[in-house]
Coordinates of C-alpha atoms in Angstrom, one line a residue:
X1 CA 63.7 -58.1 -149.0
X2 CA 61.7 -54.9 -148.0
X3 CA 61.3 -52.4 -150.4
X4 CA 60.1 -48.7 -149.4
X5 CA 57.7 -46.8 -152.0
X6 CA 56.8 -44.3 -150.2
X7 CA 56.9 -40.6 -151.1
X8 CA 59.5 -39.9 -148.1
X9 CA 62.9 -40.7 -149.1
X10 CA 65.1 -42.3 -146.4
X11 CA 69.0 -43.6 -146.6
X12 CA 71.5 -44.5 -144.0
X13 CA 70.6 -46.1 -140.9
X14 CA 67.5 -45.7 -139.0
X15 CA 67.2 -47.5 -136.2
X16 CA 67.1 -51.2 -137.1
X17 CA 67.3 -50.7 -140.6
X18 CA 69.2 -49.6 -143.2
X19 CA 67.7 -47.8 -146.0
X20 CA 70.2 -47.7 -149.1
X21 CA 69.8 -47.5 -152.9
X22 CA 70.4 -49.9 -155.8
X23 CA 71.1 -49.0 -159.0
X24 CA 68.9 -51.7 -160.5
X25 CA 65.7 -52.2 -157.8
X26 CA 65.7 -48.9 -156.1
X27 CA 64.9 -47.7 -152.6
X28 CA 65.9 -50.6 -150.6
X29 CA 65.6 -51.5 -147.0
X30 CA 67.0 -54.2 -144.6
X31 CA 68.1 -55.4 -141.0
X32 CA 71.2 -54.0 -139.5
X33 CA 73.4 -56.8 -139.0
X34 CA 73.8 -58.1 -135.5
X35 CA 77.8 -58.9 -135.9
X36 CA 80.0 -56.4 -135.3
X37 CA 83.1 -55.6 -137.4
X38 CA 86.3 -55.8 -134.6
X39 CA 84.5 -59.3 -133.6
X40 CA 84.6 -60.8 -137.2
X41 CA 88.4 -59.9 -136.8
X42 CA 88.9 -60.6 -133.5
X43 CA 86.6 -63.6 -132.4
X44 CA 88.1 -66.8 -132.6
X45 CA 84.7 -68.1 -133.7
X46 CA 85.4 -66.1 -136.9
X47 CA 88.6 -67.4 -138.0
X48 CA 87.0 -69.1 -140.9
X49 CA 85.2 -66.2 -142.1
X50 CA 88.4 -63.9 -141.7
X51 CA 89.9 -67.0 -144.0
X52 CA 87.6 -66.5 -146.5
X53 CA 87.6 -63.1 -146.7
X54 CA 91.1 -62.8 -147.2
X55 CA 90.3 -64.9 -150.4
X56 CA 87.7 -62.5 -151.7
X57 CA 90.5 -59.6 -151.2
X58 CA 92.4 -61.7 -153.2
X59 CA 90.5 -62.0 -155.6
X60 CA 89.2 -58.4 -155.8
X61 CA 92.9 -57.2 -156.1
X62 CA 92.8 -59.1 -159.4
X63 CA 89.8 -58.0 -160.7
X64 CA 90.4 -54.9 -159.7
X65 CA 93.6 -55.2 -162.4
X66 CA 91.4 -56.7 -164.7
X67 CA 89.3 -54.0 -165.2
X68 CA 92.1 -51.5 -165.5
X69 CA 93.7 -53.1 -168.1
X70 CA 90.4 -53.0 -170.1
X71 CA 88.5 -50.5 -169.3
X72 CA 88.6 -48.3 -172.8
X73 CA 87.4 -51.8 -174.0
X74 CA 84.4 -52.9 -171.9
X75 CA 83.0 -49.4 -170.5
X76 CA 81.2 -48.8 -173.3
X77 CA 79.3 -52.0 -173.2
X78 CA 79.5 -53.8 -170.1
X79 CA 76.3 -54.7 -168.1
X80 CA 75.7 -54.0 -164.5
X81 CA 76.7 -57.4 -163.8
X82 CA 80.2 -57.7 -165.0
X83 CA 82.1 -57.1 -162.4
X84 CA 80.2 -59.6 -159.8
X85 CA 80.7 -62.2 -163.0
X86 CA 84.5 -61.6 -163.1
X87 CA 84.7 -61.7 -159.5
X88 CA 82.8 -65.3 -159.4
X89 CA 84.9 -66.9 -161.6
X90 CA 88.3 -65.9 -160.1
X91 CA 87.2 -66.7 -156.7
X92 CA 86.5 -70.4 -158.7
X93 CA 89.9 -69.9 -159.9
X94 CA 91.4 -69.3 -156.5
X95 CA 89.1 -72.2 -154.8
X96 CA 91.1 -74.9 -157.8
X97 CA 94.1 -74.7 -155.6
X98 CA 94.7 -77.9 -153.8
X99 CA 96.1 -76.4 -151.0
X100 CA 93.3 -77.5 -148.0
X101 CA 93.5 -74.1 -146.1
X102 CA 91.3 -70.9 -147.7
X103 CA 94.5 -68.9 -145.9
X104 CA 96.8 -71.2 -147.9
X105 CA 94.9 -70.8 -151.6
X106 CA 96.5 -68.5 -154.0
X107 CA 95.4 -67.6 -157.4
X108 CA 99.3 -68.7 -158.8
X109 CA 98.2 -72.2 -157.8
X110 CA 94.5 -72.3 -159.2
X111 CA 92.8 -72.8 -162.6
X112 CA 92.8 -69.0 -164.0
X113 CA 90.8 -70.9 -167.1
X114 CA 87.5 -70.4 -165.2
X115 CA 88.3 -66.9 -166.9
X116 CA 87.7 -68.2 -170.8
X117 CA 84.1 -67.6 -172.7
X118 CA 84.0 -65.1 -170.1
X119 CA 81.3 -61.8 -171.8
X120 CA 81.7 -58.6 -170.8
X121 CA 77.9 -57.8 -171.8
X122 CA 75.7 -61.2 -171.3
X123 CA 73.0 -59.9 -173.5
X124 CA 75.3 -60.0 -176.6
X125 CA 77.5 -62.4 -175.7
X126 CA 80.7 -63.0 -178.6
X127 CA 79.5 -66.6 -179.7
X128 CA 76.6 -65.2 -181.2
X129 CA 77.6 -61.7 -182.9
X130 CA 81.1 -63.2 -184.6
X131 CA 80.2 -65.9 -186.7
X132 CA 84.1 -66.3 -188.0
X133 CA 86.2 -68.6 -186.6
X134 CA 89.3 -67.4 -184.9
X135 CA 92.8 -69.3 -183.3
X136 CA 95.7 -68.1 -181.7
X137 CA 99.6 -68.7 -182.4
X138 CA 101.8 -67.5 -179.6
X139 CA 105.8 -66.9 -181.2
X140 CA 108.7 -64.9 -179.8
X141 CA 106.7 -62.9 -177.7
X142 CA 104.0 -62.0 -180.4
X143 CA 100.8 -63.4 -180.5
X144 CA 98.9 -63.3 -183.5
X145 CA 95.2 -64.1 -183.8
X146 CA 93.6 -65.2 -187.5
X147 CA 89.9 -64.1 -188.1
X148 CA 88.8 -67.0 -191.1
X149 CA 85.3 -66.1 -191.7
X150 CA 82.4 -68.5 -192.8
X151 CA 80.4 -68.2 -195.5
X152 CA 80.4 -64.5 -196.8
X153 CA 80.3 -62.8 -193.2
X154 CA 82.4 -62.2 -190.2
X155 CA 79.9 -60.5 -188.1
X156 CA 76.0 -60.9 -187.3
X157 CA 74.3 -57.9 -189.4
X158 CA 72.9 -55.4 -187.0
X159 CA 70.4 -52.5 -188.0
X160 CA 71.4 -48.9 -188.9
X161 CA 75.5 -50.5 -189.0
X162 CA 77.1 -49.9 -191.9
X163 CA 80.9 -51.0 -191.0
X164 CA 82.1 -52.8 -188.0
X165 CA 86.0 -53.7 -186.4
X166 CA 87.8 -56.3 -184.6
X167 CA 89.8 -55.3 -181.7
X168 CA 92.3 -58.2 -180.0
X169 CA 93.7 -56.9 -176.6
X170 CA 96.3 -58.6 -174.6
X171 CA 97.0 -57.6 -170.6
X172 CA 99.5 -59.5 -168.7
X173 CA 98.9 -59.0 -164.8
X174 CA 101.7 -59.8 -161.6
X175 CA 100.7 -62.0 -159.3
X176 CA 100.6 -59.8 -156.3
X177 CA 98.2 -56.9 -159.0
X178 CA 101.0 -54.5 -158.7
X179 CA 102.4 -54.5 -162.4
X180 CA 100.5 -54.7 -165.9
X181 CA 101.2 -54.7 -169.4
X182 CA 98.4 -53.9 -172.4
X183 CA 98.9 -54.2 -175.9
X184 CA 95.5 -53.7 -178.1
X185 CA 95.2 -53.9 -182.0
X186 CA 92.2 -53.1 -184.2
X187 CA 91.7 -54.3 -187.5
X188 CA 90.3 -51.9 -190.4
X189 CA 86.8 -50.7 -190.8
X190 CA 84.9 -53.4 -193.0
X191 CA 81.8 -53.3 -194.8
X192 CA 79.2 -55.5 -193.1
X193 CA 77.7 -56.4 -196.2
X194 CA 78.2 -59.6 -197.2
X195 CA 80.6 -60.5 -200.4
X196 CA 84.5 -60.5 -200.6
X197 CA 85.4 -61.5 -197.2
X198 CA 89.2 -63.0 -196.4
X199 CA 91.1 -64.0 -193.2
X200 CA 91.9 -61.3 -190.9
X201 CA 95.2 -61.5 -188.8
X202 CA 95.9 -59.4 -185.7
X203 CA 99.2 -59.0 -183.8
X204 CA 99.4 -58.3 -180.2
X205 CA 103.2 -57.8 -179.9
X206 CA 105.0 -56.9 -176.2
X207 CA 107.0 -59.0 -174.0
X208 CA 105.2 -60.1 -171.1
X209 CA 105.4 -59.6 -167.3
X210 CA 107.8 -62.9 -165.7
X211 CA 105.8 -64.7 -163.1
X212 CA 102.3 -63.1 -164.2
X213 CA 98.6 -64.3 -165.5
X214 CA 97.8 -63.6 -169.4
X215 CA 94.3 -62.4 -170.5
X216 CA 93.3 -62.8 -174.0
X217 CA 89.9 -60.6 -175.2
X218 CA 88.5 -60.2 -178.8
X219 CA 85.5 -57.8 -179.1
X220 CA 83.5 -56.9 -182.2
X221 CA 82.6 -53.0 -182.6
X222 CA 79.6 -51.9 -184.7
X223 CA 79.8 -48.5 -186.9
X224 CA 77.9 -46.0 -189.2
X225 CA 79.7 -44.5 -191.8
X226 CA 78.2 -40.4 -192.9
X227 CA 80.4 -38.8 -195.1
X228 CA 83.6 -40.5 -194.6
X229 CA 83.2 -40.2 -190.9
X230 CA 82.4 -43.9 -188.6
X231 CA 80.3 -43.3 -186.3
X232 CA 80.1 -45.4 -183.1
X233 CA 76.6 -47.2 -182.7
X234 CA 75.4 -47.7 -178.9
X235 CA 77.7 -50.2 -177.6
X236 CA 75.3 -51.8 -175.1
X237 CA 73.1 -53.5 -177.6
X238 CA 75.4 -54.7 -180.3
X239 CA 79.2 -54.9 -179.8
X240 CA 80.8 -57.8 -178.0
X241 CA 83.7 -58.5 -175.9
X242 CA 85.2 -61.6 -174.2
X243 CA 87.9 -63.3 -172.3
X244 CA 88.8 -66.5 -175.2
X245 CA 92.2 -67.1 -173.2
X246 CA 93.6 -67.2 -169.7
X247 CA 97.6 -68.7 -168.2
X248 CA 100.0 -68.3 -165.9
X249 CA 103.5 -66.7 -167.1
X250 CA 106.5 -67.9 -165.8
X251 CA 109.9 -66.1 -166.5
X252 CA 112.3 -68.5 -168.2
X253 CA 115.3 -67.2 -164.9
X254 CA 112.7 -69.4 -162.8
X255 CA 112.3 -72.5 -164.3
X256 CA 115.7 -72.9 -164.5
X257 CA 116.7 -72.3 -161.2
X258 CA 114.3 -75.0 -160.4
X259 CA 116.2 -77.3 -162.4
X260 CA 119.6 -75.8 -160.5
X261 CA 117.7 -76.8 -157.4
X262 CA 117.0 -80.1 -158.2
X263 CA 120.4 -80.9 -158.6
X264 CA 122.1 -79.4 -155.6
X265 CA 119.0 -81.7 -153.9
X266 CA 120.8 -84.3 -155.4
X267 CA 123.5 -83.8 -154.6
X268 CA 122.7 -83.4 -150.8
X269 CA 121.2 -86.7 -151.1
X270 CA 124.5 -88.3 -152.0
X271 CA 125.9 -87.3 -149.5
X272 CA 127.7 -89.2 -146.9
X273 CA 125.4 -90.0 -144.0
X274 CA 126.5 -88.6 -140.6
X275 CA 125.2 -90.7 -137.3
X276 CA 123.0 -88.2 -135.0
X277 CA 122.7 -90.1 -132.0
X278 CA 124.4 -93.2 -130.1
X279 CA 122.0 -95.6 -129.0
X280 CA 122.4 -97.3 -125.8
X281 CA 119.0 -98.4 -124.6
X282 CA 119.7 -101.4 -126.4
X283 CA 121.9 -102.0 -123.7
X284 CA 120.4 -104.0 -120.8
X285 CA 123.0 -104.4 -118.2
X286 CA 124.4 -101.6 -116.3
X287 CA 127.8 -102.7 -116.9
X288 CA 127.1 -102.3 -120.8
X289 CA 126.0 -98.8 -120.3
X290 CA 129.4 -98.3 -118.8
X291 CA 130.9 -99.5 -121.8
X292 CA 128.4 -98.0 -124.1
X293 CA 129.1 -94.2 -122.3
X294 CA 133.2 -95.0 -122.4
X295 CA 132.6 -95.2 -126.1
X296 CA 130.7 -92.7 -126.6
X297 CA 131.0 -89.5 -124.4
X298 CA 128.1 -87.5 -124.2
X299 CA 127.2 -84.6 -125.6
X300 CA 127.6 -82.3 -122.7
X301 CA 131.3 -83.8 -121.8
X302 CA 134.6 -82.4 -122.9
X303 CA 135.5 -84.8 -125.0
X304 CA 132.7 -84.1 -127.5
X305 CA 134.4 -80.9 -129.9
X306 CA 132.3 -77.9 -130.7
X307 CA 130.1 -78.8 -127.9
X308 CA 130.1 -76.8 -124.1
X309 CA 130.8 -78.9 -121.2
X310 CA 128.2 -79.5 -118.6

């Protein structure tokens, strides 16, 4: 790809290129594409691209949702590649449905676990900065997460930090992106010292959306204590946030009416069988298909009820 460094500054189109800027390798220039917008959704040719594209929308409207629901969280810290991360693995997510069609795919129907070990900052991803072990217990609506640390740590030490803090955040999303739900807890500010260290529990409480997807993040936070007051150290190169769980929700009211369904299929199938059609062409003989039509008016006659004479 072309790249302009020369002292005159050019963006937008010019002729038959496009100079734009990006925020990680500048001034940048390229072709002006040769397909027009109204054909890619006209053009029959297109109807696989206009397929696909509905399934990046779909997949943006969730990310999209995503990052709402933790933004106080990651903005601090995320990298410039988060969001094209995110995006990647729900698209993966979408693309697990078995359904053959990219117009028929939903995300309701894929793997949403492409989402787990997910880092909102690749340079310090979780795995490395918490050294405790963590699990999750899900209970009446509450789910509680237990920090057990090893050895005399919980955290990797980081310079200038004197304290850090856990924070567990919980965000159930609709299907259809329209409706979410966040509950976050934070722990207490603890030494980073070593010495002294025991479990740490967390409880994300709230009852969550029917027919949704969970997300599950634990982060680490880094801080300086002067004079009583914690002081946040620059997020970018220390703390630590990721996705350790991702399901589907589905409201109790649903399942069973499922199970009420499968029963009244049942009970169709019971049923007693009622004949559709006379068969006569077994008949060879025109004096048989005489009989046969006797027996069994058609259904345009009068003697047929419910039916309207020919």
């Amino acid at each position: 790809m072309g790249k302009q460094k020369g002292i005159i500054i050019l963006e937008g189109k010019c002729g038959d290129k496009v100079y734009y800027w990006h925020p990680k390798y500048g001034w940048l220039v390229r072709n002006v594409t040769s397909v027009d917008a109204d054909r890619i959704l006209t053009d029959p040719a297109f109807a696989v691209v206009r397929e696909h594209n509905a399934q990046f929308a779909q997949s943006a409207m969730f990310v999209k949702a995503l990052r709402a629901a933790y933004y106080p969280l990651f903005q601090p810290l995320a990298d410039t590649r988060m969001t094209s991360r995110i995006t990647s693995a729900v698209v993966k997510a979408i693309q697990a449905d078995p359904a053959l069609s990219p117009n028929e795919r939903r995300l309701a129907n894929g793997d949403l676990r492409q989402l787990i070990d997910l880092n909102f900052n690749k340079e310090t991803p979780l795995q490395k900065i918490l050294t405790a072990r963590y699990s999750t217990t899900d209970a009446a609506g509450v789910r509680t997460t237990t920090f057990t640390p090893q050895g005399a740590r919980f955290v990797k030490t980081r310079a200038g930090a004197t304290h850090f803090r856990l924070v567990s955040s919980i965000a159930t999303i609709a299907y259809d992106a329209t409706a979410m739900a966040v509950h976050t807890a934070y722990s207490d500010y603890i030494p980073t010292k070593p010495g002294g260290a025991t479990a740490i529990t967390l409880i994300n409480a709230g009852t969550p959306l029917p027919d949704s997807f969970l997300t599950h993040v634990v982060g680490v936070e880094y801080f300086q204590e002067t004079n009583g007051v914690y002081y946040p150290l620059h997020a970018k190169t220390g703390n630590a946030l990721a996705i350790i769980a991702a399901q589907k929700v589905i409201s109790p009211q649903r399942k069973a009416l499922y199970k009420r369904g499968a029963i009244r299929v049942g009970r169709h199938r019971l049923a007693p069988r009622i004949q559709a059609s006379v068969m006569i062409s077994q008949e060879r003989s025109p004096a048989g298909v005489r009989r046969a039509a006797r027996g069994h008016p058609s259904p345009g006659s009068p003697g047929i009820p419910g039916t309207a004479s020919g």
